Coordinates of C-alpha atoms in Angstrom, one line a residue:
M6 CA -27.5 -45.7 -55.7
N7 CA -30.1 -43.8 -57.7
N8 CA -31.0 -40.2 -56.8
L9 CA -34.4 -41.1 -55.5
R10 CA -32.9 -43.4 -52.8
K11 CA -30.3 -40.7 -51.9
F12 CA -33.1 -38.2 -51.3
A13 CA -35.1 -40.6 -49.1
L14 CA -32.2 -41.5 -46.9
L15 CA -31.0 -37.9 -46.4
H16 CA -34.5 -36.8 -45.4
S17 CA -35.3 -39.7 -43.0
P18 CA -36.4 -38.5 -39.4
L19 CA -33.5 -40.4 -37.8
A20 CA -30.9 -38.3 -39.7
V21 CA -32.4 -34.9 -39.0
S22 CA -29.9 -32.4 -37.5
L23 CA -31.5 -29.2 -36.3
L24 CA -29.8 -25.9 -35.6
L25 CA -31.6 -23.6 -33.2
A26 CA -32.6 -20.5 -35.1
A27 CA -31.8 -18.3 -32.1
G28 CA -28.2 -19.6 -32.1
L29 CA -27.2 -18.5 -35.6
L30 CA -25.2 -15.5 -34.2
S31 CA -22.4 -15.6 -31.7
G32 CA -19.9 -13.2 -30.3
C33 CA -21.5 -9.9 -31.5
T34 CA -21.8 -8.1 -28.3
G35 CA -18.3 -7.4 -27.0
T36 CA -17.1 -11.1 -26.4
T37 CA -14.3 -13.2 -27.6
T38 CA -14.7 -16.9 -28.2
S39 CA -12.6 -20.1 -28.5
S40 CA -13.3 -23.4 -30.2
S41 CA -11.9 -25.4 -27.4
G42 CA -12.9 -25.8 -23.7
S43 CA -13.1 -28.2 -20.8
N44 CA -16.8 -28.8 -21.3
S45 CA -17.0 -31.3 -24.2
N46 CA -20.0 -32.0 -26.4
T47 CA -19.9 -35.8 -25.6
P48 CA -23.0 -37.9 -26.6
P49 CA -24.5 -39.8 -23.6
S50 CA -24.0 -43.6 -23.9
G51 CA -27.1 -45.6 -25.0
S52 CA -29.5 -42.7 -25.5
G53 CA -28.7 -42.0 -29.2
V54 CA -29.3 -38.3 -28.6
T55 CA -26.4 -35.8 -28.8
V56 CA -26.2 -32.1 -28.0
K57 CA -23.4 -30.0 -29.4
L58 CA -22.9 -26.4 -28.1
S59 CA -20.9 -23.6 -29.7
P60 CA -18.8 -21.9 -28.6
T61 CA -17.4 -24.3 -26.0
S62 CA -15.7 -21.4 -24.2
A63 CA -16.1 -17.6 -24.2
N64 CA -15.0 -14.4 -22.5
V65 CA -17.9 -12.1 -21.7
R66 CA -17.6 -8.6 -20.2
A67 CA -19.9 -7.6 -17.3
G68 CA -23.4 -6.7 -18.7
A69 CA -22.6 -7.9 -22.2
T70 CA -24.2 -10.9 -24.0
Q71 CA -23.1 -14.1 -25.7
T72 CA -25.2 -16.1 -28.0
F73 CA -24.9 -19.9 -28.1
S74 CA -25.9 -22.1 -31.0
V75 CA -26.9 -25.8 -30.5
T76 CA -27.2 -28.8 -32.7
V77 CA -29.4 -31.7 -31.5
T78 CA -29.3 -35.0 -33.3
G79 CA -30.8 -38.4 -32.7
T80 CA -34.3 -37.2 -32.0
S81 CA -37.0 -35.1 -33.6
N82 CA -37.6 -33.3 -30.2
T83 CA -35.2 -30.4 -30.3
A84 CA -36.5 -28.7 -27.2
L85 CA -33.8 -27.7 -24.6
S86 CA -33.5 -26.3 -21.1
W87 CA -30.6 -24.0 -20.1
Q88 CA -28.6 -23.7 -16.9
V89 CA -26.0 -21.4 -15.5
N90 CA -23.9 -23.1 -12.8
G91 CA -26.7 -25.7 -12.5
V92 CA -29.5 -23.2 -12.0
T93 CA -32.2 -23.2 -14.7
G94 CA -32.2 -19.8 -16.4
G95 CA -29.3 -18.6 -14.3
S96 CA -29.3 -15.9 -11.7
S97 CA -28.4 -12.2 -11.3
A98 CA -25.2 -13.1 -9.6
T99 CA -23.8 -15.5 -12.2
G100 CA -25.7 -14.3 -15.3
T101 CA -28.9 -15.3 -17.0
I102 CA -29.7 -17.3 -20.2
S103 CA -32.8 -17.1 -22.3
A104 CA -34.7 -20.0 -23.9
S105 CA -33.0 -19.1 -27.2
G106 CA -29.5 -19.4 -25.8
I107 CA -28.6 -15.8 -25.2
Y108 CA -26.5 -15.5 -22.1
T109 CA -26.3 -12.1 -20.3
A110 CA -23.4 -11.6 -17.9
P111 CA -24.1 -10.1 -14.5
A112 CA -23.5 -6.3 -14.1
V113 CA -20.8 -7.0 -11.5
V114 CA -18.2 -9.8 -11.9
P115 CA -18.5 -12.3 -9.1
T116 CA -15.5 -13.4 -7.0
T117 CA -15.3 -16.6 -8.9
N118 CA -15.4 -15.3 -12.4
N119 CA -15.8 -18.6 -14.3
V120 CA -19.3 -20.0 -14.8
T121 CA -20.7 -22.9 -16.8
V122 CA -23.5 -22.6 -19.3
R123 CA -25.2 -25.9 -20.1
A124 CA -27.9 -27.0 -22.6
I125 CA -29.9 -30.1 -21.7
S126 CA -32.0 -32.1 -24.1
A127 CA -35.7 -32.4 -23.3
A128 CA -35.7 -35.8 -25.0
S129 CA -32.9 -37.2 -22.8
S130 CA -31.8 -35.4 -19.7
S131 CA -28.4 -37.2 -19.9
A132 CA -27.8 -35.5 -23.3
T133 CA -26.1 -32.2 -22.4
A134 CA -23.4 -29.9 -23.6
G135 CA -21.6 -27.2 -21.6
S136 CA -19.5 -24.1 -22.2
T137 CA -17.1 -22.4 -19.8
V138 CA -17.6 -18.6 -19.6
A139 CA -14.9 -16.4 -18.1
L140 CA -16.5 -13.2 -16.8
W141 CA -14.5 -10.0 -17.4
N142 CA -14.7 -6.5 -16.0
P143 CA -16.5 -4.0 -18.4
M144 CA -14.7 -1.8 -20.8
P145 CA -14.2 1.6 -19.2
V146 CA -15.6 4.5 -21.1
M147 CA -14.3 8.0 -20.3
T148 CA -16.6 11.0 -21.3
S149 CA -15.0 14.0 -19.7
I150 CA -12.3 15.4 -17.4
A151 CA -13.1 18.2 -14.9
P152 CA -11.4 20.5 -15.1
P153 CA -9.9 19.9 -18.5
S154 CA -7.1 22.4 -17.8
V155 CA -4.9 22.7 -14.6
P156 CA -2.0 24.8 -13.6
A157 CA 1.5 23.2 -13.4
G158 CA 2.2 21.5 -10.1
A159 CA -0.1 19.4 -7.9
F160 CA -3.6 18.9 -9.3
A161 CA -6.9 17.1 -8.6
I162 CA -9.3 16.0 -11.4
T163 CA -12.6 14.2 -11.7
V164 CA -13.0 11.6 -14.5
N165 CA -16.6 11.0 -15.6
G166 CA -17.8 8.1 -17.8
S167 CA -19.2 4.6 -17.3
G168 CA -18.0 1.0 -16.7
F169 CA -15.6 1.9 -13.9
V170 CA -15.0 -0.8 -11.3
S171 CA -13.3 -0.8 -7.8
G172 CA -9.6 -0.8 -8.4
A173 CA -9.8 1.2 -11.6
Q174 CA -6.8 3.4 -12.2
V175 CA -6.5 6.9 -13.8
L176 CA -3.4 7.2 -16.0
L177 CA -1.7 10.4 -17.0
A178 CA 0.4 9.9 -20.1
G179 CA 0.5 6.2 -19.2
A180 CA 1.6 6.7 -15.6
P181 CA -0.8 5.9 -12.7
L182 CA -2.3 8.6 -10.6
A183 CA -3.6 8.2 -7.0
T184 CA -7.2 7.2 -7.8
T185 CA -10.3 7.0 -5.7
F186 CA -13.3 4.9 -6.9
V187 CA -16.4 7.0 -6.4
S188 CA -18.9 5.0 -8.6
A189 CA -19.3 3.2 -11.8
T190 CA -19.5 6.6 -13.5
Q191 CA -16.9 8.7 -11.6
L192 CA -13.3 8.5 -10.4
T193 CA -11.2 11.2 -8.7
A194 CA -7.4 11.3 -9.1
T195 CA -4.6 13.5 -7.8
G196 CA -1.1 13.9 -9.2
S197 CA 1.6 16.5 -10.0
E198 CA 3.0 17.7 -13.3
N199 CA 5.4 20.6 -13.5
A200 CA 5.8 20.9 -17.3
A201 CA 3.2 22.7 -19.3
G202 CA 1.6 20.8 -22.2
N203 CA -1.2 18.4 -23.1
Y204 CA -1.2 15.0 -21.4
A205 CA -3.4 12.0 -22.3
V206 CA -5.6 10.8 -19.5
S207 CA -7.2 7.4 -19.6
V208 CA -8.8 4.8 -17.3
V209 CA -7.7 1.2 -16.9
N210 CA -10.0 -1.4 -15.3
P211 CA -8.2 -4.2 -13.4
N212 CA -8.3 -8.0 -14.2
P213 CA -10.1 -10.1 -15.0
G214 CA -10.2 -8.8 -18.6
S215 CA -8.1 -5.6 -17.9
A216 CA -9.0 -2.9 -20.4
T217 CA -8.1 0.7 -21.0
S218 CA -10.5 3.5 -22.1
S219 CA -9.9 5.9 -24.9
S220 CA -7.9 9.0 -23.8
Q221 CA -8.7 12.7 -23.5
N222 CA -6.2 15.5 -23.1
L223 CA -5.6 17.3 -19.8
Q224 CA -4.0 20.7 -20.4
V225 CA -1.3 21.7 -18.0
T226 CA -0.7 25.4 -18.1
S227 CA 2.4 27.4 -17.1
T228 CA 2.3 29.3 -13.8
S229 CA 3.7 32.4 -15.6
G230 CA 6.9 32.8 -13.6
G231 CA 5.6 31.6 -10.3
G232 CA 2.7 34.0 -9.8
N233 CA -0.9 32.9 -9.5
P234 CA -1.8 30.3 -12.1
P235 CA -4.2 31.4 -14.9
P236 CA -7.8 30.3 -14.5
T237 CA -8.9 27.3 -16.5
C238 CA -12.0 26.5 -18.5
G239 CA -13.5 24.8 -15.5
A240 CA -13.7 28.2 -13.8
M241 CA -16.4 29.4 -16.1
T242 CA -19.9 29.9 -14.7
L243 CA -22.6 27.9 -16.5
G244 CA -25.5 29.7 -18.1
Q245 CA -26.4 32.4 -20.6
G246 CA -23.8 35.1 -20.4
G247 CA -21.9 33.2 -17.7
S248 CA -18.8 34.8 -16.3
L249 CA -15.4 33.4 -17.4
N250 CA -14.0 34.3 -14.0
G251 CA -10.7 35.4 -15.5
F252 CA -10.3 32.6 -18.0
V253 CA -8.9 33.9 -21.3
P254 CA -9.6 31.7 -24.4
F255 CA -6.5 30.4 -26.3
P256 CA -2.9 30.4 -25.2
S257 CA -1.1 33.6 -24.2
D258 CA 0.9 33.6 -27.5
N259 CA -2.3 33.5 -29.6
L260 CA -2.7 36.6 -31.9
W261 CA -6.0 37.5 -30.1
N262 CA -4.0 37.7 -26.8
K263 CA -0.8 39.3 -28.1
D264 CA 0.4 42.6 -26.7
I265 CA 0.8 44.8 -29.7
S266 CA 1.4 48.1 -27.8
S267 CA 4.9 48.4 -29.3
A268 CA 4.2 46.8 -32.8
P269 CA 5.3 49.0 -35.8
V270 CA 2.7 51.1 -37.6
D271 CA 1.8 50.3 -41.2
P272 CA 3.4 52.6 -43.8
N273 CA -0.1 53.3 -45.2
S274 CA -1.7 53.8 -41.8
A275 CA -2.7 57.5 -42.4
A276 CA -4.1 56.8 -45.8
I277 CA -6.1 53.8 -44.6
I278 CA -7.5 55.8 -41.7
G279 CA -8.5 58.6 -44.1
F280 CA -10.3 56.1 -46.3
I281 CA -12.2 54.8 -43.3
G282 CA -13.1 58.3 -42.3
A283 CA -10.9 60.0 -39.7
G284 CA -13.9 61.6 -37.9
I285 CA -15.9 58.4 -37.5
G286 CA -16.3 57.7 -33.8
L287 CA -16.3 54.3 -32.0
H288 CA -19.7 52.8 -31.5
P289 CA -20.1 50.1 -28.9
D290 CA -22.4 47.6 -30.6
F291 CA -23.5 46.1 -27.3
G292 CA -25.3 47.3 -24.1
A293 CA -28.2 46.7 -21.8
G294 CA -31.8 46.1 -22.5
L295 CA -33.4 46.0 -25.9
Y296 CA -33.1 48.1 -29.1
N297 CA -35.9 47.6 -31.7
G298 CA -37.0 44.6 -29.7
S299 CA -33.6 42.8 -29.7
R300 CA -30.9 42.5 -27.1
I301 CA -27.9 44.7 -27.9
G302 CA -24.8 42.6 -28.7
I303 CA -23.9 39.0 -29.5
P304 CA -25.0 36.6 -26.7
Y305 CA -23.1 33.5 -25.6
L306 CA -23.9 30.5 -23.5
V307 CA -21.6 28.4 -21.2
V308 CA -22.6 24.7 -20.9
G309 CA -21.1 21.8 -19.0
A310 CA -20.7 18.1 -19.5
Q311 CA -24.4 17.4 -19.0
Q312 CA -25.3 19.2 -22.3
A313 CA -26.5 16.8 -25.0
M314 CA -24.8 16.9 -28.4
L315 CA -27.1 17.9 -31.3
P316 CA -26.6 17.5 -35.1
I317 CA -26.1 20.5 -37.3
N318 CA -27.7 20.7 -40.7
F319 CA -25.9 23.0 -43.1
T320 CA -27.8 25.4 -45.4
A321 CA -25.0 27.2 -47.2
Y322 CA -21.3 26.7 -46.4
G323 CA -21.1 23.1 -45.3
D324 CA -18.0 22.4 -47.3
E325 CA -16.1 25.0 -45.2
S326 CA -17.8 24.1 -41.9
D327 CA -17.0 21.8 -39.0
P328 CA -19.6 19.1 -38.8
G329 CA -21.7 18.3 -35.7
P330 CA -22.7 17.1 -33.3
M331 CA -22.3 20.1 -31.0
P332 CA -23.4 20.7 -27.4
I333 CA -25.8 23.6 -28.4
P334 CA -29.2 23.4 -26.8
V335 CA -32.1 24.6 -29.0
T336 CA -32.9 27.2 -26.3
A337 CA -29.5 29.0 -26.8
Q338 CA -30.0 32.7 -27.5
I339 CA -29.6 33.7 -31.1
E340 CA -28.0 37.1 -31.9
G341 CA -31.0 39.5 -32.0
Y342 CA -32.8 37.6 -29.2
P343 CA -35.8 37.6 -28.6
A344 CA -36.5 38.9 -32.2
P345 CA -33.4 37.8 -34.2
G346 CA -35.1 38.5 -37.6
S347 CA -33.0 37.7 -40.7
G348 CA -29.7 39.2 -39.5
D349 CA -26.5 37.3 -38.8
R350 CA -28.2 35.1 -36.2
H351 CA -25.0 34.0 -34.5
V352 CA -25.0 31.4 -31.8
L353 CA -22.0 31.1 -29.5
V354 CA -21.5 28.3 -27.0
L355 CA -18.5 27.5 -24.7
D356 CA -18.2 24.0 -23.3
S357 CA -16.5 24.4 -19.9
S358 CA -16.0 20.7 -19.3
N359 CA -14.1 20.0 -22.5
C360 CA -12.8 23.5 -23.4
W361 CA -14.2 23.9 -26.9
L362 CA -16.0 26.9 -28.4
Y363 CA -18.8 26.4 -30.9
E364 CA -20.1 29.1 -33.2
L365 CA -23.0 29.1 -35.7
Y366 CA -24.0 31.6 -38.4
S367 CA -27.5 32.1 -39.7
S368 CA -28.8 29.7 -37.1
Y369 CA -32.4 28.2 -36.9
P370 CA -33.3 25.7 -34.2
N371 CA -35.4 22.6 -34.8
A372 CA -36.9 20.2 -32.2
A373 CA -33.5 18.4 -31.6
S374 CA -31.0 19.9 -34.1
W375 CA -29.9 23.1 -35.7
N376 CA -30.0 24.5 -39.3
A377 CA -27.0 26.8 -39.9
A378 CA -25.3 28.4 -42.9
S379 CA -21.9 27.7 -41.3
A380 CA -20.3 26.4 -38.1
A381 CA -16.9 26.4 -36.6
V382 CA -15.3 24.6 -33.6
W383 CA -12.4 26.2 -31.7
D384 CA -10.0 24.5 -29.3
L385 CA -9.8 27.0 -26.5
T386 CA -6.5 25.3 -25.3
A387 CA -4.6 25.7 -28.6
D388 CA -3.6 28.0 -31.4
E389 CA -6.1 26.7 -33.9
Q390 CA -6.5 28.3 -37.4
R391 CA -9.1 27.8 -40.0
P392 CA -7.8 26.5 -43.4
Y393 CA -6.6 29.4 -45.6
T394 CA -9.5 30.9 -47.6
W395 CA -12.1 29.1 -45.4
T396 CA -14.8 31.1 -43.6
S397 CA -16.1 30.5 -40.1
A398 CA -19.2 31.9 -38.4
D399 CA -17.5 35.2 -39.0
A400 CA -16.6 36.6 -42.5
A401 CA -12.9 36.8 -41.7
G402 CA -12.7 33.1 -40.7
L403 CA -12.1 34.1 -37.1
P404 CA -13.8 33.1 -33.9
I405 CA -16.2 35.7 -32.7
F406 CA -16.3 35.1 -28.9
P407 CA -12.7 36.0 -28.0
G408 CA -13.2 39.5 -29.6
L409 CA -16.3 40.4 -27.5
A410 CA -16.2 43.0 -24.8
R411 CA -17.8 41.4 -21.8
Y412 CA -19.1 43.0 -18.6
D413 CA -17.4 40.4 -16.3
E414 CA -14.0 41.5 -17.7
V415 CA -14.8 45.2 -17.4
A416 CA -16.1 44.7 -13.8
A417 CA -12.9 42.8 -13.0
G418 CA -10.9 45.8 -14.3
Q419 CA -9.0 44.2 -17.2
I420 CA -9.6 43.0 -20.8
N421 CA -6.8 40.7 -21.8
H422 CA -7.4 40.4 -25.6
A423 CA -8.1 42.3 -28.7
L424 CA -11.7 43.3 -29.6
R425 CA -13.7 42.6 -32.7
F426 CA -14.8 45.5 -35.0
T427 CA -16.4 46.1 -38.4
L428 CA -15.8 48.4 -41.3
Q429 CA -18.1 49.4 -44.2
S430 CA -15.5 48.4 -46.9
S431 CA -13.1 45.6 -47.3
R432 CA -10.9 44.3 -50.1
P433 CA -10.2 40.7 -51.3
A434 CA -7.3 40.1 -48.9
F435 CA -6.6 39.0 -45.4
V436 CA -3.9 39.2 -42.7
L437 CA -3.6 36.7 -39.9
P438 CA -5.3 35.7 -37.8
A439 CA -8.0 36.1 -40.5
T440 CA -8.2 33.4 -43.2
H441 CA -11.0 34.6 -45.4
W442 CA -12.2 37.7 -47.2
A443 CA -15.7 38.9 -48.1
A444 CA -14.7 41.8 -50.4
N445 CA -17.1 44.6 -51.3
S446 CA -14.4 47.0 -52.5
S447 CA -11.5 47.0 -55.0
N448 CA -9.9 50.1 -53.5
A449 CA -6.3 49.4 -52.4
L450 CA -6.9 51.4 -49.2
A451 CA -9.9 49.3 -48.1
A452 CA -9.1 47.0 -45.2
P453 CA -8.2 43.4 -45.6
M454 CA -9.9 41.1 -43.1
G455 CA -7.9 40.8 -40.0
M456 CA -6.4 44.3 -40.1
R457 CA -5.7 45.5 -36.6
L458 CA -6.1 49.1 -35.3
R459 CA -4.4 50.2 -32.1
L460 CA -5.5 53.2 -30.0
K461 CA -2.6 55.7 -29.9
A462 CA -0.6 55.6 -26.7
S463 CA -0.8 59.3 -26.5
F464 CA -4.6 59.4 -26.4
D465 CA -5.7 60.7 -23.0
I466 CA -8.3 58.4 -21.5
S467 CA -8.4 60.0 -18.0
S468 CA -11.7 61.8 -18.6
F469 CA -13.6 58.6 -19.3
S470 CA -15.4 56.4 -16.7
A471 CA -13.5 53.5 -15.1
A472 CA -15.5 51.0 -17.2
N473 CA -14.7 52.8 -20.5
Q474 CA -11.0 53.2 -19.4
V475 CA -10.8 49.3 -19.2
I476 CA -12.0 49.1 -22.8
L477 CA -9.7 51.9 -24.0
T478 CA -6.7 50.4 -22.2
A479 CA -7.3 47.1 -24.0
L480 CA -7.4 49.0 -27.3
K481 CA -4.0 50.4 -26.6
K482 CA -2.5 47.1 -25.6
Y483 CA -4.3 44.6 -27.8
G484 CA -6.1 46.7 -30.4
M485 CA -9.1 45.6 -32.4
I486 CA -9.3 43.2 -35.3
M487 CA -11.4 43.8 -38.4
A488 CA -13.7 40.8 -38.6
D489 CA -16.7 41.6 -40.9
N490 CA -18.3 44.1 -43.2
G491 CA -20.7 46.4 -41.3
S492 CA -21.0 49.9 -39.9
S493 CA -17.5 51.4 -39.6
M494 CA -15.8 51.5 -36.2
Y495 CA -18.5 49.4 -34.5
I496 CA -16.9 47.3 -31.7
S497 CA -18.6 44.0 -30.6
G498 CA -19.6 43.0 -27.2
A499 CA -22.0 40.7 -25.3
P500 CA -25.3 42.0 -24.0
D501 CA -25.6 42.5 -20.3
D502 CA -28.2 44.4 -18.3
R503 CA -25.4 45.8 -16.1
W504 CA -24.0 47.9 -18.9
D505 CA -24.5 51.7 -18.7
N506 CA -25.7 52.6 -22.2
S507 CA -25.3 56.3 -21.7
D508 CA -21.7 55.8 -20.5
L509 CA -20.9 53.5 -23.3
H510 CA -22.1 56.2 -25.7
N511 CA -19.2 58.4 -24.5
L512 CA -16.8 56.1 -26.4
G513 CA -18.0 57.9 -29.6
G514 CA -15.7 60.7 -28.6
V515 CA -12.8 58.4 -29.7
T516 CA -12.5 58.6 -33.5
A517 CA -10.6 56.7 -36.2
A518 CA -8.0 59.4 -36.3
D519 CA -7.0 58.4 -32.7
F520 CA -5.9 54.9 -34.0
D521 CA -3.0 53.6 -36.0
V522 CA -3.0 50.7 -38.4
I523 CA -0.6 48.0 -37.2
E524 CA 1.9 46.9 -39.8
M525 CA 0.4 44.3 -42.2
N526 CA 3.0 41.9 -43.5
P527 CA 2.3 39.7 -45.2
I528 CA -1.1 40.5 -46.8
Y529 CA -2.6 37.5 -48.4
T530 CA -4.4 37.7 -51.7
A531 CA -5.4 35.2 -54.3
A532 CA -1.9 35.4 -55.7
N533 CA 0.0 34.3 -52.6
V534 CA -2.3 32.3 -50.3
P535 CA -0.1 29.8 -48.5
S536 CA -0.3 26.2 -49.5
G537 CA 0.9 23.0 -47.8
A538 CA 0.0 19.5 -46.9
S539 CA -3.3 18.6 -45.3
P540 CA -3.3 16.2 -42.4
A541 CA -2.4 12.6 -43.0
I542 CA -4.7 9.8 -41.6
T543 CA -2.7 6.6 -41.6
S544 CA -5.5 4.6 -39.8
F545 CA -9.1 4.8 -38.6
S546 CA -10.6 1.7 -37.2
A547 CA -13.2 0.3 -34.8
S548 CA -12.7 -2.2 -32.1
S549 CA -15.6 -4.2 -33.5
Q550 CA -17.5 -3.6 -36.8
S551 CA -20.5 -5.8 -35.9
V552 CA -22.2 -5.3 -32.6
S553 CA -25.6 -5.4 -30.9
A554 CA -27.4 -2.1 -30.2
G555 CA -26.0 -0.3 -27.1
T556 CA -22.6 -2.0 -27.2
P557 CA -19.6 0.4 -26.7
V558 CA -17.2 0.5 -29.6
T559 CA -13.8 2.2 -29.5
L560 CA -12.8 4.2 -32.6
S561 CA -9.0 4.7 -32.9
W562 CA -6.9 6.6 -35.3
N563 CA -3.4 7.6 -36.2
V564 CA -3.2 11.2 -37.6
T565 CA -0.3 13.5 -38.2
G566 CA -0.3 17.2 -39.0
A567 CA -3.8 18.0 -37.7
S568 CA -4.7 21.1 -35.7
Y569 CA -8.0 19.6 -34.5
L570 CA -10.1 16.5 -35.0
I571 CA -13.9 15.8 -35.2
V572 CA -15.7 12.4 -35.3
S573 CA -19.2 12.6 -36.7
P574 CA -21.8 11.6 -35.9
D575 CA -22.1 11.1 -32.1
A576 CA -18.6 12.2 -30.8
G577 CA -18.0 15.7 -32.2
A578 CA -14.7 17.5 -31.5
V579 CA -12.2 15.2 -29.8
R580 CA -8.6 15.1 -28.6
G581 CA -6.3 12.2 -28.3
T582 CA -6.1 9.0 -30.4
S583 CA -9.4 7.3 -29.7
V584 CA -13.0 7.8 -28.6
T585 CA -15.8 5.4 -27.5
V586 CA -19.2 5.5 -29.2
T587 CA -22.4 3.5 -28.6
P588 CA -24.2 3.2 -31.9
S589 CA -28.0 2.3 -31.7
Q590 CA -28.2 1.6 -35.4
S591 CA -25.8 0.8 -38.2
T592 CA -23.6 3.9 -38.6
T593 CA -20.7 5.1 -40.8
Y594 CA -18.4 7.3 -38.7
T595 CA -16.2 10.0 -40.4
L596 CA -13.0 11.3 -38.9
Y597 CA -12.3 14.9 -40.0
A598 CA -8.6 16.0 -39.5
T599 CA -8.1 19.7 -40.2
N600 CA -5.1 22.1 -40.3
A601 CA -4.3 25.4 -42.0
F602 CA -4.0 23.8 -45.4
G603 CA -7.1 21.8 -45.6
R604 CA -9.0 18.8 -44.3
T605 CA -8.6 15.0 -44.7
T606 CA -11.3 12.5 -43.9
A607 CA -11.6 8.7 -43.3
T608 CA -14.6 6.5 -42.6
V609 CA -15.4 3.3 -40.8
S610 CA -18.7 1.5 -40.7
I611 CA -20.3 -0.3 -37.8
S612 CA -23.1 -2.8 -38.4
V613 CA -25.7 -3.0 -35.5
H614 CA -27.9 -6.0 -35.3

């Protein structure tokens, strides 16, 4: 047969096979498909018209979609009508289908969870093809646990998220808790755990299509010998300068919270104090009201689960910063508020729902993001450390917030942590908990970052006010940690209009000579900075790498040796081994795993169509 005849026969009207353009895609919105099913694509006898439907069966989660493709042969009229369970276009109870073959499952799975989708030829009503659709419950998505930390023993928690159904079960380390279904976005659960530690909490929806959410950690704290359990993150009061109501950031063994009242004195203590200036008095760098138009001290904000995550754009130290997003509203007060000028411009935010601390340096808000020179995330439930030689929002690589004197602590009669202070001169060295230096002196007696001073036990504080005695008692028990270059013997605190500035000024009667330098061993310099293995990421994957916009995707990982994890963009600081994201556009997600020796990253891309 010559080529001309081949062309004519292949293009004759009777041999046209049309594929509907709207059915080119299938299974890209959280469904699984099969090539077999009970509804066959059988041509009707005598009509000559055939309809073939693909897939012939599918599993579709509540609220998700499935696209069907159709081939019509034997006619030039390729028009179709669509039915779900015999109803043209379907219904809200069994799902709907568009003229282009896109089936949308109902929001709630009906009692009988199998439905039939059918395409009917307009040229011959007897030419049809069907597909069996099994409707599954939605994938549960867990966004937060409240509170994120509970004392050992009996506890009650609230789990927030989406896609929960009646019969959903909250799991603690894989074991079911007594669970109450509140709504599609909230469950409550009760249980008991006597051993302190971090326990993975997840949610499992029942059949049909049983599925388990990603997990988040619930911290179970020790009851400290049977006394009253320590307050948790959830005890914090939301708002600018909110009270922590007794909650102390980081575990009790953290260096910020360590009782150093009996720690040995450094052999060079007297010489170092002499270099600082024995007669220099304490200066509380915090107080009430304004000074030169700015609030006195470093402000902080407490937010909850409702706070949106915003991206952070780095202007200087991005390679030593933790990436966003972070739950920092653009209205958060900047150090120096309401006229922060060009100073350090710190921003400190505590997340009471997830127990993270976020700190920015040289911060400038945009409409829906922040510009910052550096940023650091701190897990308030763990003994996290920045990588050696890395900075943070503070020059010493330290968190700022746990070193602030706060009015709520003083009013309660007790400060249970060290305080932050500055000195005019520092050398290129650090001692833990610091991890970074910002040297401006080569003198061997200049302080390394992280150096701790302790008020001498013999110093008589009885003549000071009750408020100042709380501060001085803390300086005897926990001391103060050198965190930045600045005016010598300035101690940091949070602004509060309840401070008595005149009374705080009396602390100037306590001089450097009244302090000892706590033994510094080891002191780290460029010659002996510790080295070791960065975290190992053995896997980082997505439950689906091609989805429609708005479809939840679970990112999962296997990581060893990490102190903390961040998934960017969208998720931010995370715990556990997975997190659910809902990309609105094609996105490459990066997993950042960090420990004291460095950071390891891995990426996975999700295509959104």
